[in-house]
PDB file of C-alpha atoms in Angstrom:
ATOM      1  CA  MET A   5      16.520 -14.706   3.366  1.00  0.00           C
ATOM      2  CA  LYS A   6      19.192 -14.311   1.053  1.00  0.00           C
ATOM      3  CA  THR A   7      17.976 -14.645  -2.693  1.00  0.00           C
ATOM      4  CA  THR A   8      19.888 -14.792  -6.108  1.00  0.00           C
ATOM      5  CA  LEU A   9      17.313 -12.612  -8.530  1.00  0.00           C
ATOM      6  CA  ASP A  10      18.390 -11.629 -12.531  1.00  0.00           C
ATOM      7  CA  ILE A  11      17.223  -8.020 -12.037  1.00  0.00           C
ATOM      8  CA  PRO A  12      18.125  -5.731 -15.077  1.00  0.00           C
ATOM      9  CA  GLU A  13      20.825  -3.294 -13.602  1.00  0.00           C
ATOM     10  CA  GLU A  14      18.865  -0.178 -15.224  1.00  0.00           C
ATOM     11  CA  LEU A  15      15.460  -1.079 -13.565  1.00  0.00           C
ATOM     12  CA  ILE A  16      16.631  -1.201 -10.080  1.00  0.00           C
ATOM     13  CA  LYS A  17      19.038   1.847 -10.838  1.00  0.00           C
ATOM     14  CA  GLU A  18      15.634   3.504 -12.014  1.00  0.00           C
ATOM     15  CA  ALA A  19      13.971   1.987  -8.777  1.00  0.00           C
ATOM     16  CA  GLN A  20      16.569   3.349  -6.512  1.00  0.00           C
ATOM     17  CA  LYS A  21      16.627   6.705  -8.078  1.00  0.00           C
ATOM     18  CA  VAL A  22      12.613   7.410  -7.749  1.00  0.00           C
ATOM     19  CA  SER A  23      12.748   5.288  -4.162  1.00  0.00           C
ATOM     20  CA  GLY A  24      15.858   7.149  -2.434  1.00  0.00           C
ATOM     21  CA  ALA A  25      16.749   4.010  -1.007  1.00  0.00           C
ATOM     22  CA  ARG A  26      20.764   3.341  -0.487  1.00  0.00           C
ATOM     23  CA  THR A  27      20.950  -0.377  -1.506  1.00  0.00           C
ATOM     24  CA  LYS A  28      19.499  -3.153  -3.400  1.00  0.00           C
ATOM     25  CA  THR A  29      17.790  -4.888  -0.955  1.00  0.00           C
ATOM     26  CA  THR A  30      16.430  -2.147   0.295  1.00  0.00           C
ATOM     27  CA  THR A  31      15.373  -1.005  -3.184  1.00  0.00           C
ATOM     28  CA  VAL A  32      13.597  -4.568  -3.351  1.00  0.00           C
ATOM     29  CA  CYS A  33      12.001  -4.410  -0.356  1.00  0.00           C
ATOM     30  CA  LEU A  34       9.956  -1.050  -0.536  1.00  0.00           C
ATOM     31  CA  ALA A  35       8.986  -2.111  -4.507  1.00  0.00           C
ATOM     32  CA  LEU A  36       7.295  -5.434  -3.110  1.00  0.00           C
ATOM     33  CA  GLN A  37       6.172  -3.006  -0.203  1.00  0.00           C
ATOM     34  CA  GLU A  38       4.342  -0.456  -2.612  1.00  0.00           C
ATOM     35  CA  TYR A  39       3.206  -3.682  -5.008  1.00  0.00           C
ATOM     36  CA  ILE A  40       1.465  -5.325  -2.268  1.00  0.00           C
ATOM     37  CA  ARG A  41      -0.487  -2.051  -0.983  1.00  0.00           C
ATOM     38  CA  MET A  42      -0.869  -1.761  -4.375  1.00  0.00           C
ATOM     39  CA  LYS A  43      -2.794  -5.180  -5.159  1.00  0.00           C
ATOM     40  CA  LYS A  44      -4.942  -4.626  -1.554  1.00  0.00           C
ATOM     41  CA  MET A  45      -5.945  -1.453  -2.389  1.00  0.00           C
ATOM     42  CA  ASN A  46      -7.144  -2.736  -6.004  1.00  0.00           C
ATOM     43  CA  ARG A  47      -8.878  -5.934  -3.919  1.00  0.00           C
ATOM     44  CA  LEU A  48     -10.449  -2.869  -1.827  1.00  0.00           C
ATOM     45  CA  LEU A  49     -11.473  -1.001  -5.065  1.00  0.00           C
ATOM     46  CA  ASP A  50     -13.380  -4.360  -6.543  1.00  0.00           C
ATOM     47  CA  TYR A  51     -16.178  -3.879  -3.603  1.00  0.00           C
ATOM     48  CA  ARG A  52     -16.733  -0.091  -4.621  1.00  0.00           C
ATOM     49  CA  GLY A  53     -21.223  -0.372  -5.084  1.00  0.00           C
ATOM     50  CA  LYS A  54     -21.316  -3.702  -3.732  1.00  0.00           C
ATOM     51  CA  ILE A  55     -21.399  -3.171   0.134  1.00  0.00           C
ATOM     52  CA  GLU A  56     -23.606  -0.304   1.410  1.00  0.00           C
ATOM     53  CA  PHE A  57     -23.331   1.456   4.471  1.00  0.00           C
ATOM     54  CA  ASP A  58     -25.058   2.743   7.110  1.00  0.00           C
ATOM     55  CA  LEU A  59     -22.973   5.424   8.487  1.00  0.00           C
ATOM     56  CA  ASP A  60     -24.184   8.341  10.945  1.00  0.00           C
ATOM     57  CA  THR A  61     -20.634  10.174  11.006  1.00  0.00           C
ATOM     58  CA  LYS A  62     -22.160  12.640  13.532  1.00  0.00           C
ATOM     59  CA  LYS A  63     -22.382   9.857  15.917  1.00  0.00           C
ATOM     60  CA  ILE A  64     -18.621   8.300  14.891  1.00  0.00           C
ATOM     61  CA  ARG A  65     -17.480  11.706  15.662  1.00  0.00           C
ATOM     62  CA  LYS A  66     -18.675  11.686  19.363  1.00  0.00           C
ATOM     63  CA  GLU A  67     -17.501   9.085  19.852  1.00  0.00           C
ATOM     64  CA  ARG A  68     -14.147   9.414  19.294  1.00  0.00           C
ATOM     65  CA  GLU A  69     -14.835  12.747  21.349  1.00  0.00           C
ATOM     66  CA  MET A  70     -15.419  10.470  24.566  1.00  0.00           C
ATOM     67  CA  ARG A  71     -12.051   8.389  23.688  1.00  0.00           C
TER      68      ARG A  71
END
């Protein structure tokens, strides 16, 4: 999809530099992917201490070995 964005040139240049992306499109896509990943991680962290897990690590390992 073609979209026109007004992004400061210095911001794009720095993002390209740190990401190693060759094009502006790739740079923006990588930045959006990272933004989404971080937001999802933060949402998961909101559940820290609110959910109880009754995990038996020995049982899980044994089940993995059986596969």
